[in-house]
Amino acid sequence: GHEVFVATPDGKGVVGDKGWVVKDEQVDHTMDKDLLDARFEVFCLIGGVKCIEKLRLNKFLIQSIEEHFLRNSIKQSQNVVIASICHGAQLLIEADIPRMVSGKVSGYYSIAKDIVNAGAAYSKNCNVAMYTRPDGSQCAVVTAAHYNDNHTWMKLTIDAIGVLLEGKSPGRIETLQDA
């Protein structure tokens, strides 16, 4: 099993535009040095237009994404999965990730040009783009363009976790990509 942690800018609960609620007691981290010090095997970046515009200015969040992508310093060779949906790709762009991955990157349709300008091939479909670090460990970047793609995005994320963190066969990832 995996343990889930939630981070918000001020460590307090939030209510999303669609009415989804994260209560104060469900928040584990603030997006400050606390987040930089934390180490995760999976880093999930959810979308949203207004919140992402604010979050991409949070230097601790961006540094934490960069740290998890480039190297996870708990173990020098630990694999990591970063999952991003919708406008969450803007956080990937801010962390300069699209230019480093091999494979396509998805994000909300209105930011397709931003993704291309950041150095990645854009796809409106769910994808897994890989990055191999100099030490041989890998980071899978699982992306989707829209919350209507949640089902496929979650399947790809779970499959990437299985492959990179649990040693399972990559067959399902290859058949689900660009679906």
Short mmCIF file of N, CA and C in Angstrom, two decimals:
data_model
loop_
_atom_site.label_atom_id
_atom_site.label_comp_id
_atom_site.label_asym_id
_atom_site.label_seq_id
_atom_site.Cartn_x
_atom_site.Cartn_y
_atom_site.Cartn_z
N GLY A 1 0.82 -1.19 0.00
CA GLY A 1 0.00 0.00 0.00
C GLY A 1 0.86 1.25 0.00
N HIS A 2 0.22 2.32 -0.30
CA HIS A 2 0.89 3.62 -0.36
C HIS A 2 0.19 4.59 0.57
N GLU A 3 0.96 5.47 1.14
CA GLU A 3 0.42 6.50 2.03
C GLU A 3 0.28 7.80 1.25
N VAL A 4 -0.86 8.47 1.40
CA VAL A 4 -1.13 9.70 0.66
C VAL A 4 -0.92 10.90 1.58
N PHE A 5 -0.22 11.92 1.06
CA PHE A 5 -0.02 13.17 1.76
C PHE A 5 -0.56 14.29 0.90
N VAL A 6 -1.14 15.29 1.54
CA VAL A 6 -1.72 16.44 0.83
C VAL A 6 -0.96 17.70 1.27
N ALA A 7 -0.60 18.54 0.29
CA ALA A 7 0.08 19.80 0.59
C ALA A 7 -0.75 20.95 0.03
N THR A 8 -0.87 22.02 0.79
CA THR A 8 -1.53 23.24 0.33
C THR A 8 -0.60 24.41 0.64
N PRO A 9 -0.81 25.55 -0.01
CA PRO A 9 0.10 26.68 0.20
C PRO A 9 0.27 27.10 1.66
N ASP A 10 -0.82 27.10 2.41
CA ASP A 10 -0.73 27.55 3.81
C ASP A 10 -0.95 26.44 4.83
N GLY A 11 -1.04 25.20 4.35
CA GLY A 11 -1.25 24.08 5.27
C GLY A 11 -2.68 23.95 5.74
N LYS A 12 -3.58 24.71 5.14
CA LYS A 12 -5.00 24.66 5.52
C LYS A 12 -5.81 24.05 4.39
N GLY A 13 -7.03 23.65 4.72
CA GLY A 13 -7.93 23.07 3.74
C GLY A 13 -8.29 24.05 2.63
N VAL A 14 -8.81 23.52 1.54
CA VAL A 14 -9.20 24.33 0.39
C VAL A 14 -10.51 23.80 -0.19
N VAL A 15 -11.20 24.68 -0.92
CA VAL A 15 -12.39 24.30 -1.67
C VAL A 15 -12.12 24.67 -3.12
N GLY A 16 -12.22 23.69 -4.00
CA GLY A 16 -11.96 23.92 -5.42
C GLY A 16 -13.16 24.55 -6.12
N ASP A 17 -12.92 25.01 -7.36
CA ASP A 17 -13.98 25.62 -8.16
C ASP A 17 -15.16 24.69 -8.38
N LYS A 18 -14.92 23.39 -8.42
CA LYS A 18 -15.99 22.40 -8.64
C LYS A 18 -16.63 21.96 -7.33
N GLY A 19 -16.24 22.60 -6.23
CA GLY A 19 -16.84 22.29 -4.94
C GLY A 19 -16.15 21.18 -4.17
N TRP A 20 -15.06 20.63 -4.69
CA TRP A 20 -14.34 19.59 -3.97
C TRP A 20 -13.67 20.20 -2.74
N VAL A 21 -13.74 19.48 -1.63
CA VAL A 21 -13.26 20.01 -0.36
C VAL A 21 -12.10 19.17 0.17
N VAL A 22 -11.05 19.85 0.59
CA VAL A 22 -9.98 19.24 1.37
C VAL A 22 -10.02 19.93 2.71
N LYS A 23 -10.30 19.18 3.76
CA LYS A 23 -10.43 19.74 5.10
C LYS A 23 -9.06 19.98 5.73
N ASP A 24 -9.03 20.91 6.70
CA ASP A 24 -7.78 21.23 7.40
C ASP A 24 -7.06 19.98 7.89
N GLU A 25 -7.81 19.05 8.48
CA GLU A 25 -7.20 17.86 9.06
C GLU A 25 -6.67 16.88 8.01
N GLN A 26 -6.99 17.10 6.73
CA GLN A 26 -6.50 16.25 5.66
C GLN A 26 -5.18 16.76 5.06
N VAL A 27 -4.74 17.93 5.47
CA VAL A 27 -3.53 18.54 4.93
C VAL A 27 -2.33 18.12 5.79
N ASP A 28 -1.30 17.59 5.13
CA ASP A 28 -0.12 17.09 5.83
C ASP A 28 1.09 18.01 5.72
N HIS A 29 1.15 18.80 4.65
CA HIS A 29 2.33 19.63 4.39
C HIS A 29 1.91 21.02 3.92
N THR A 30 2.75 21.98 4.23
CA THR A 30 2.61 23.30 3.62
C THR A 30 3.61 23.38 2.48
N MET A 31 3.34 24.24 1.52
CA MET A 31 4.24 24.38 0.38
C MET A 31 5.33 25.39 0.71
N ASP A 32 6.16 24.99 1.65
CA ASP A 32 7.30 25.81 2.07
C ASP A 32 8.47 24.86 2.25
N LYS A 33 9.42 25.19 3.08
CA LYS A 33 10.58 24.33 3.30
C LYS A 33 10.15 22.92 3.74
N ASP A 34 9.02 22.82 4.42
CA ASP A 34 8.46 21.53 4.84
C ASP A 34 8.31 20.60 3.63
N LEU A 35 7.83 21.14 2.53
CA LEU A 35 7.65 20.33 1.32
C LEU A 35 8.99 19.98 0.69
N LEU A 36 9.93 20.90 0.73
CA LEU A 36 11.26 20.62 0.18
C LEU A 36 11.95 19.49 0.93
N ASP A 37 11.72 19.39 2.22
CA ASP A 37 12.36 18.37 3.04
C ASP A 37 11.70 17.01 2.90
N ALA A 38 10.47 16.97 2.40
CA ALA A 38 9.74 15.71 2.27
C ALA A 38 10.21 14.95 1.03
N ARG A 39 10.12 13.64 1.07
CA ARG A 39 10.49 12.79 -0.06
C ARG A 39 9.32 11.88 -0.39
N PHE A 40 8.96 11.85 -1.65
CA PHE A 40 7.82 11.06 -2.10
C PHE A 40 8.22 10.16 -3.25
N GLU A 41 7.56 9.02 -3.39
CA GLU A 41 7.77 8.15 -4.54
C GLU A 41 6.88 8.59 -5.70
N VAL A 42 5.73 9.17 -5.37
CA VAL A 42 4.78 9.65 -6.38
C VAL A 42 4.42 11.09 -6.03
N PHE A 43 4.45 11.94 -7.03
CA PHE A 43 4.15 13.36 -6.85
C PHE A 43 3.00 13.67 -7.80
N CYS A 44 1.84 14.03 -7.29
CA CYS A 44 0.66 14.24 -8.12
C CYS A 44 0.31 15.73 -8.17
N LEU A 45 0.27 16.27 -9.40
CA LEU A 45 -0.02 17.68 -9.61
C LEU A 45 -1.38 17.81 -10.27
N ILE A 46 -2.36 18.24 -9.51
CA ILE A 46 -3.70 18.35 -10.08
C ILE A 46 -3.84 19.67 -10.81
N GLY A 47 -4.86 19.76 -11.64
CA GLY A 47 -5.04 20.94 -12.48
C GLY A 47 -5.83 22.04 -11.81
N GLY A 48 -6.36 22.88 -12.66
CA GLY A 48 -7.09 24.07 -12.22
C GLY A 48 -6.41 25.28 -12.82
N VAL A 49 -7.18 26.24 -13.23
CA VAL A 49 -6.61 27.40 -13.91
C VAL A 49 -6.08 28.41 -12.90
N LYS A 50 -6.96 28.92 -12.06
CA LYS A 50 -6.57 29.99 -11.14
C LYS A 50 -5.53 29.54 -10.13
N CYS A 51 -5.73 28.34 -9.58
CA CYS A 51 -4.79 27.89 -8.54
C CYS A 51 -3.40 27.65 -9.11
N ILE A 52 -3.31 27.14 -10.33
CA ILE A 52 -2.00 26.86 -10.92
C ILE A 52 -1.23 28.15 -11.17
N GLU A 53 -1.94 29.19 -11.59
CA GLU A 53 -1.26 30.48 -11.80
C GLU A 53 -0.61 30.96 -10.51
N LYS A 54 -1.25 30.70 -9.38
CA LYS A 54 -0.67 31.08 -8.09
C LYS A 54 0.42 30.09 -7.67
N LEU A 55 0.16 28.79 -7.88
CA LEU A 55 1.12 27.78 -7.42
C LEU A 55 2.43 27.83 -8.19
N ARG A 56 2.39 28.20 -9.46
CA ARG A 56 3.64 28.22 -10.21
C ARG A 56 4.59 29.31 -9.73
N LEU A 57 4.10 30.23 -8.90
CA LEU A 57 4.94 31.26 -8.29
C LEU A 57 5.53 30.81 -6.95
N ASN A 58 5.12 29.64 -6.47
CA ASN A 58 5.59 29.13 -5.19
C ASN A 58 6.94 28.44 -5.39
N LYS A 59 8.01 29.11 -5.00
CA LYS A 59 9.36 28.60 -5.27
C LYS A 59 9.63 27.27 -4.58
N PHE A 60 9.03 27.05 -3.41
CA PHE A 60 9.25 25.79 -2.70
C PHE A 60 8.60 24.62 -3.44
N LEU A 61 7.40 24.83 -3.97
CA LEU A 61 6.73 23.79 -4.74
C LEU A 61 7.53 23.46 -5.99
N ILE A 62 7.94 24.48 -6.73
CA ILE A 62 8.70 24.25 -7.96
C ILE A 62 10.03 23.57 -7.66
N GLN A 63 10.72 23.99 -6.62
CA GLN A 63 11.99 23.34 -6.24
C GLN A 63 11.76 21.88 -5.85
N SER A 64 10.66 21.61 -5.17
CA SER A 64 10.35 20.24 -4.77
C SER A 64 10.06 19.36 -5.99
N ILE A 65 9.32 19.90 -6.96
CA ILE A 65 9.07 19.15 -8.20
C ILE A 65 10.39 18.87 -8.91
N GLU A 66 11.24 19.88 -9.02
CA GLU A 66 12.55 19.70 -9.66
C GLU A 66 13.37 18.64 -8.93
N GLU A 67 13.39 18.69 -7.61
CA GLU A 67 14.16 17.74 -6.81
C GLU A 67 13.67 16.31 -7.03
N HIS A 68 12.36 16.14 -7.04
CA HIS A 68 11.82 14.79 -7.24
C HIS A 68 12.07 14.29 -8.65
N PHE A 69 12.05 15.19 -9.61
CA PHE A 69 12.28 14.80 -11.00
C PHE A 69 13.74 14.44 -11.23
N LEU A 70 14.63 15.31 -10.82
CA LEU A 70 16.05 15.12 -11.12
C LEU A 70 16.72 14.06 -10.26
N ARG A 71 16.37 14.02 -8.99
CA ARG A 71 16.95 13.02 -8.09
C ARG A 71 16.15 13.05 -6.80
N ASN A 72 15.98 11.91 -6.22
CA ASN A 72 15.31 11.83 -4.93
C ASN A 72 16.39 11.45 -3.94
N SER A 73 16.78 12.40 -3.12
CA SER A 73 18.00 12.23 -2.34
C SER A 73 17.89 11.30 -1.14
N ILE A 74 16.73 10.67 -0.91
CA ILE A 74 16.69 9.63 0.13
C ILE A 74 17.56 8.46 -0.30
N LYS A 75 17.33 8.00 -1.52
CA LYS A 75 18.14 6.95 -2.12
C LYS A 75 18.65 7.50 -3.44
N GLN A 76 19.92 7.38 -3.68
CA GLN A 76 20.50 7.95 -4.89
C GLN A 76 19.83 7.44 -6.15
N SER A 77 19.38 6.18 -6.15
CA SER A 77 18.85 5.61 -7.38
C SER A 77 17.36 5.27 -7.27
N GLN A 78 16.60 6.05 -6.54
CA GLN A 78 15.18 5.77 -6.38
C GLN A 78 14.38 6.30 -7.57
N ASN A 79 13.54 5.43 -8.13
CA ASN A 79 12.64 5.83 -9.20
C ASN A 79 11.48 6.64 -8.62
N VAL A 80 10.94 7.55 -9.42
CA VAL A 80 9.85 8.43 -8.98
C VAL A 80 8.83 8.56 -10.11
N VAL A 81 7.56 8.70 -9.73
CA VAL A 81 6.49 8.97 -10.68
C VAL A 81 5.92 10.35 -10.38
N ILE A 82 5.83 11.19 -11.42
CA ILE A 82 5.17 12.49 -11.29
C ILE A 82 3.96 12.44 -12.21
N ALA A 83 2.77 12.63 -11.64
CA ALA A 83 1.54 12.60 -12.42
C ALA A 83 0.94 14.01 -12.45
N SER A 84 0.58 14.45 -13.65
CA SER A 84 0.06 15.80 -13.83
C SER A 84 -1.16 15.76 -14.74
N ILE A 85 -2.19 16.51 -14.38
CA ILE A 85 -3.39 16.55 -15.20
C ILE A 85 -3.80 18.00 -15.45
N CYS A 86 -4.36 18.24 -16.62
CA CYS A 86 -4.93 19.54 -16.99
C CYS A 86 -3.86 20.64 -16.93
N HIS A 87 -4.13 21.71 -16.20
CA HIS A 87 -3.19 22.82 -16.09
C HIS A 87 -2.01 22.51 -15.16
N GLY A 88 -2.00 21.33 -14.53
CA GLY A 88 -0.85 20.92 -13.73
C GLY A 88 0.43 20.91 -14.56
N ALA A 89 0.28 20.77 -15.89
CA ALA A 89 1.45 20.79 -16.77
C ALA A 89 2.19 22.12 -16.69
N GLN A 90 1.52 23.19 -16.29
CA GLN A 90 2.20 24.47 -16.13
C GLN A 90 3.24 24.40 -15.01
N LEU A 91 2.99 23.56 -14.01
CA LEU A 91 3.98 23.37 -12.95
C LEU A 91 5.18 22.59 -13.49
N LEU A 92 4.91 21.63 -14.39
CA LEU A 92 6.02 20.92 -15.04
C LEU A 92 6.86 21.89 -15.86
N ILE A 93 6.17 22.78 -16.58
CA ILE A 93 6.87 23.78 -17.40
C ILE A 93 7.72 24.68 -16.51
N GLU A 94 7.15 25.14 -15.42
CA GLU A 94 7.88 26.02 -14.51
C GLU A 94 9.12 25.34 -13.94
N ALA A 95 9.04 24.01 -13.76
CA ALA A 95 10.18 23.24 -13.24
C ALA A 95 11.10 22.78 -14.37
N ASP A 96 10.83 23.21 -15.61
CA ASP A 96 11.67 22.93 -16.78
C ASP A 96 11.74 21.44 -17.13
N ILE A 97 10.69 20.70 -16.83
CA ILE A 97 10.68 19.27 -17.06
C ILE A 97 10.40 18.88 -18.52
N PRO A 98 9.47 19.54 -19.23
CA PRO A 98 9.15 19.06 -20.59
C PRO A 98 10.35 18.93 -21.52
N ARG A 99 11.34 19.79 -21.42
CA ARG A 99 12.49 19.70 -22.34
C ARG A 99 13.38 18.51 -22.04
N MET A 100 13.24 17.90 -20.86
CA MET A 100 14.13 16.82 -20.47
C MET A 100 13.57 15.42 -20.68
N VAL A 101 12.27 15.29 -20.90
CA VAL A 101 11.68 13.96 -21.00
C VAL A 101 11.71 13.45 -22.44
N SER A 102 11.72 12.14 -22.58
CA SER A 102 11.55 11.56 -23.91
C SER A 102 10.12 11.03 -23.96
N GLY A 103 9.35 11.57 -24.86
CA GLY A 103 7.94 11.20 -24.97
C GLY A 103 7.07 12.44 -24.98
N LYS A 104 5.81 12.23 -25.22
CA LYS A 104 4.87 13.34 -25.32
C LYS A 104 4.38 13.77 -23.95
N VAL A 105 3.97 15.03 -23.86
CA VAL A 105 3.42 15.60 -22.63
C VAL A 105 2.03 16.15 -22.94
N SER A 106 1.09 15.86 -22.07
CA SER A 106 -0.28 16.37 -22.22
C SER A 106 -0.53 17.46 -21.19
N GLY A 107 -1.46 18.31 -21.51
CA GLY A 107 -1.92 19.36 -20.61
C GLY A 107 -3.18 19.92 -21.22
N TYR A 108 -3.83 20.80 -20.51
CA TYR A 108 -5.07 21.35 -21.04
C TYR A 108 -4.81 21.95 -22.42
N TYR A 109 -5.79 21.84 -23.29
CA TYR A 109 -5.64 22.21 -24.70
C TYR A 109 -5.13 23.64 -24.90
N SER A 110 -5.54 24.55 -24.04
CA SER A 110 -5.13 25.95 -24.20
C SER A 110 -3.66 26.19 -23.90
N ILE A 111 -2.98 25.21 -23.29
CA ILE A 111 -1.55 25.39 -23.00
C ILE A 111 -0.67 24.49 -23.88
N ALA A 112 -1.25 23.94 -24.94
CA ALA A 112 -0.49 23.07 -25.85
C ALA A 112 0.76 23.78 -26.37
N LYS A 113 0.60 25.03 -26.80
CA LYS A 113 1.74 25.78 -27.33
C LYS A 113 2.79 26.02 -26.25
N ASP A 114 2.35 26.23 -25.02
CA ASP A 114 3.30 26.41 -23.91
C ASP A 114 4.15 25.15 -23.71
N ILE A 115 3.51 24.00 -23.82
CA ILE A 115 4.22 22.73 -23.66
C ILE A 115 5.24 22.55 -24.78
N VAL A 116 4.83 22.84 -26.01
CA VAL A 116 5.75 22.75 -27.16
C VAL A 116 6.90 23.74 -26.99
N ASN A 117 6.59 24.98 -26.61
CA ASN A 117 7.63 25.99 -26.40
C ASN A 117 8.58 25.60 -25.26
N ALA A 118 8.09 24.77 -24.34
CA ALA A 118 8.93 24.31 -23.23
C ALA A 118 9.81 23.13 -23.64
N GLY A 119 9.62 22.64 -24.88
CA GLY A 119 10.53 21.63 -25.39
C GLY A 119 9.99 20.22 -25.54
N ALA A 120 8.71 20.01 -25.30
CA ALA A 120 8.15 18.66 -25.42
C ALA A 120 7.21 18.57 -26.61
N ALA A 121 6.99 17.36 -27.09
CA ALA A 121 5.95 17.13 -28.08
C ALA A 121 4.62 17.09 -27.31
N TYR A 122 3.60 17.76 -27.82
CA TYR A 122 2.31 17.82 -27.14
C TYR A 122 1.39 16.72 -27.65
N SER A 123 0.58 16.19 -26.76
CA SER A 123 -0.48 15.26 -27.13
C SER A 123 -1.71 15.60 -26.30
N LYS A 124 -2.87 15.51 -26.92
CA LYS A 124 -4.12 15.72 -26.18
C LYS A 124 -4.52 14.46 -25.43
N ASN A 125 -3.79 13.36 -25.65
CA ASN A 125 -4.09 12.09 -25.01
C ASN A 125 -3.19 11.87 -23.80
N CYS A 126 -3.57 10.90 -22.97
CA CYS A 126 -2.76 10.55 -21.81
C CYS A 126 -1.45 9.92 -22.26
N ASN A 127 -0.37 10.25 -21.55
CA ASN A 127 0.96 9.77 -21.92
C ASN A 127 1.84 9.54 -20.71
N VAL A 128 2.86 8.72 -20.94
CA VAL A 128 3.93 8.56 -19.97
C VAL A 128 5.22 8.93 -20.68
N ALA A 129 5.88 9.98 -20.20
CA ALA A 129 7.19 10.40 -20.74
C ALA A 129 8.24 10.01 -19.71
N MET A 130 9.35 9.50 -20.18
CA MET A 130 10.38 9.00 -19.27
C MET A 130 11.60 9.91 -19.24
N TYR A 131 12.25 9.91 -18.10
CA TYR A 131 13.53 10.58 -17.93
C TYR A 131 14.45 9.63 -17.17
N THR A 132 15.61 9.37 -17.74
CA THR A 132 16.60 8.53 -17.06
C THR A 132 17.69 9.43 -16.51
N ARG A 133 17.88 9.35 -15.21
CA ARG A 133 18.89 10.16 -14.55
C ARG A 133 20.29 9.59 -14.83
N PRO A 134 21.32 10.40 -14.61
CA PRO A 134 22.69 9.91 -14.84
C PRO A 134 23.03 8.64 -14.05
N ASP A 135 22.39 8.44 -12.89
CA ASP A 135 22.68 7.24 -12.10
C ASP A 135 21.90 6.02 -12.57
N GLY A 136 21.06 6.18 -13.63
CA GLY A 136 20.29 5.06 -14.16
C GLY A 136 18.88 4.95 -13.61
N SER A 137 18.58 5.67 -12.53
CA SER A 137 17.22 5.64 -12.01
C SER A 137 16.31 6.44 -12.95
N GLN A 138 15.01 6.22 -12.83
CA GLN A 138 14.09 6.84 -13.77
C GLN A 138 12.98 7.61 -13.08
N CYS A 139 12.44 8.56 -13.85
CA CYS A 139 11.25 9.30 -13.44
C CYS A 139 10.25 9.17 -14.57
N ALA A 140 9.05 8.71 -14.25
CA ALA A 140 7.96 8.66 -15.23
C ALA A 140 7.10 9.88 -15.00
N VAL A 141 6.82 10.61 -16.08
CA VAL A 141 5.94 11.78 -16.00
C VAL A 141 4.65 11.40 -16.73
N VAL A 142 3.59 11.19 -15.95
CA VAL A 142 2.30 10.75 -16.48
C VAL A 142 1.42 11.98 -16.61
N THR A 143 0.92 12.25 -17.83
CA THR A 143 0.15 13.47 -18.05
C THR A 143 -1.16 13.19 -18.77
N ALA A 144 -2.14 14.07 -18.51
CA ALA A 144 -3.44 14.02 -19.18
C ALA A 144 -3.92 15.45 -19.38
N ALA A 145 -4.73 15.66 -20.42
CA ALA A 145 -5.16 17.00 -20.79
C ALA A 145 -6.37 17.51 -20.02
N HIS A 146 -7.25 16.63 -19.57
CA HIS A 146 -8.54 17.07 -19.05
C HIS A 146 -9.05 16.09 -17.99
N TYR A 147 -9.86 16.58 -17.06
CA TYR A 147 -10.36 15.67 -16.03
C TYR A 147 -11.28 14.60 -16.60
N ASN A 148 -11.77 14.77 -17.82
CA ASN A 148 -12.52 13.68 -18.47
C ASN A 148 -11.62 12.47 -18.73
N ASP A 149 -10.31 12.69 -18.69
CA ASP A 149 -9.33 11.62 -18.90
C ASP A 149 -8.89 10.98 -17.59
N ASN A 150 -9.56 11.30 -16.48
CA ASN A 150 -9.13 10.78 -15.17
C ASN A 150 -8.94 9.28 -15.16
N HIS A 151 -9.86 8.54 -15.77
CA HIS A 151 -9.80 7.08 -15.74
C HIS A 151 -8.48 6.57 -16.33
N THR A 152 -8.17 7.01 -17.55
CA THR A 152 -6.95 6.55 -18.21
C THR A 152 -5.71 7.09 -17.50
N TRP A 153 -5.77 8.36 -17.08
CA TRP A 153 -4.63 8.96 -16.37
C TRP A 153 -4.32 8.20 -15.09
N MET A 154 -5.35 7.86 -14.33
CA MET A 154 -5.13 7.11 -13.09
C MET A 154 -4.59 5.71 -13.37
N LYS A 155 -5.11 5.05 -14.41
CA LYS A 155 -4.59 3.73 -14.78
C LYS A 155 -3.12 3.81 -15.15
N LEU A 156 -2.76 4.81 -15.97
CA LEU A 156 -1.36 4.97 -16.36
C LEU A 156 -0.48 5.27 -15.15
N THR A 157 -0.97 6.09 -14.24
CA THR A 157 -0.21 6.43 -13.03
C THR A 157 0.01 5.18 -12.18
N ILE A 158 -1.03 4.41 -11.97
CA ILE A 158 -0.92 3.17 -11.18
C ILE A 158 0.02 2.19 -11.88
N ASP A 159 -0.08 2.10 -13.20
CA ASP A 159 0.82 1.21 -13.94
C ASP A 159 2.27 1.69 -13.86
N ALA A 160 2.50 3.01 -13.94
CA ALA A 160 3.86 3.54 -13.81
C ALA A 160 4.41 3.24 -12.42
N ILE A 161 3.57 3.35 -11.41
CA ILE A 161 3.98 3.00 -10.04
C ILE A 161 4.38 1.53 -10.00
N GLY A 162 3.57 0.68 -10.62
CA GLY A 162 3.87 -0.75 -10.64
C GLY A 162 5.19 -1.06 -11.32
N VAL A 163 5.46 -0.40 -12.44
CA VAL A 163 6.69 -0.65 -13.19
C VAL A 163 7.91 -0.09 -12.47
N LEU A 164 7.87 1.19 -12.12
CA LEU A 164 9.06 1.84 -11.55
C LEU A 164 9.30 1.54 -10.08
N LEU A 165 8.23 1.34 -9.33
CA LEU A 165 8.41 1.17 -7.88
C LEU A 165 8.22 -0.26 -7.41
N GLU A 166 7.51 -1.07 -8.21
CA GLU A 166 7.22 -2.44 -7.77
C GLU A 166 7.78 -3.49 -8.71
N GLY A 167 8.47 -3.08 -9.79
CA GLY A 167 9.14 -4.01 -10.68
C GLY A 167 8.24 -4.81 -11.60
N LYS A 168 7.04 -4.34 -11.91
CA LYS A 168 6.13 -5.07 -12.79
C LYS A 168 6.48 -4.82 -14.26
N SER A 169 5.93 -5.63 -15.13
CA SER A 169 6.17 -5.53 -16.57
C SER A 169 5.57 -4.24 -17.13
N PRO A 170 6.28 -3.54 -18.05
CA PRO A 170 5.77 -2.28 -18.61
C PRO A 170 4.71 -2.44 -19.69
N GLY A 171 4.25 -3.65 -19.97
CA GLY A 171 3.32 -3.89 -21.06
C GLY A 171 2.07 -3.02 -21.05
N ARG A 172 1.44 -2.86 -19.89
CA ARG A 172 0.20 -2.08 -19.84
C ARG A 172 0.44 -0.61 -20.13
N ILE A 173 1.57 -0.08 -19.72
CA ILE A 173 1.87 1.32 -20.00
C ILE A 173 1.95 1.53 -21.51
N GLU A 174 2.64 0.64 -22.17
CA GLU A 174 2.80 0.78 -23.61
C GLU A 174 1.48 0.69 -24.35
N THR A 175 0.54 -0.13 -23.88
CA THR A 175 -0.74 -0.26 -24.58
C THR A 175 -1.71 0.86 -24.23
N LEU A 176 -1.55 1.49 -23.08
CA LEU A 176 -2.46 2.57 -22.68
C LEU A 176 -2.00 3.94 -23.19
N GLN A 177 -0.73 4.11 -23.48
CA GLN A 177 -0.21 5.40 -23.91
C GLN A 177 -0.88 5.90 -25.17
N ASP A 178 -1.09 7.20 -25.22
CA ASP A 178 -1.68 7.86 -26.38
C ASP A 178 -3.00 7.22 -26.80
N ALA A 179 -3.71 6.67 -25.81
CA ALA A 179 -5.00 6.01 -26.07
C ALA A 179 -6.11 7.01 -26.21
#
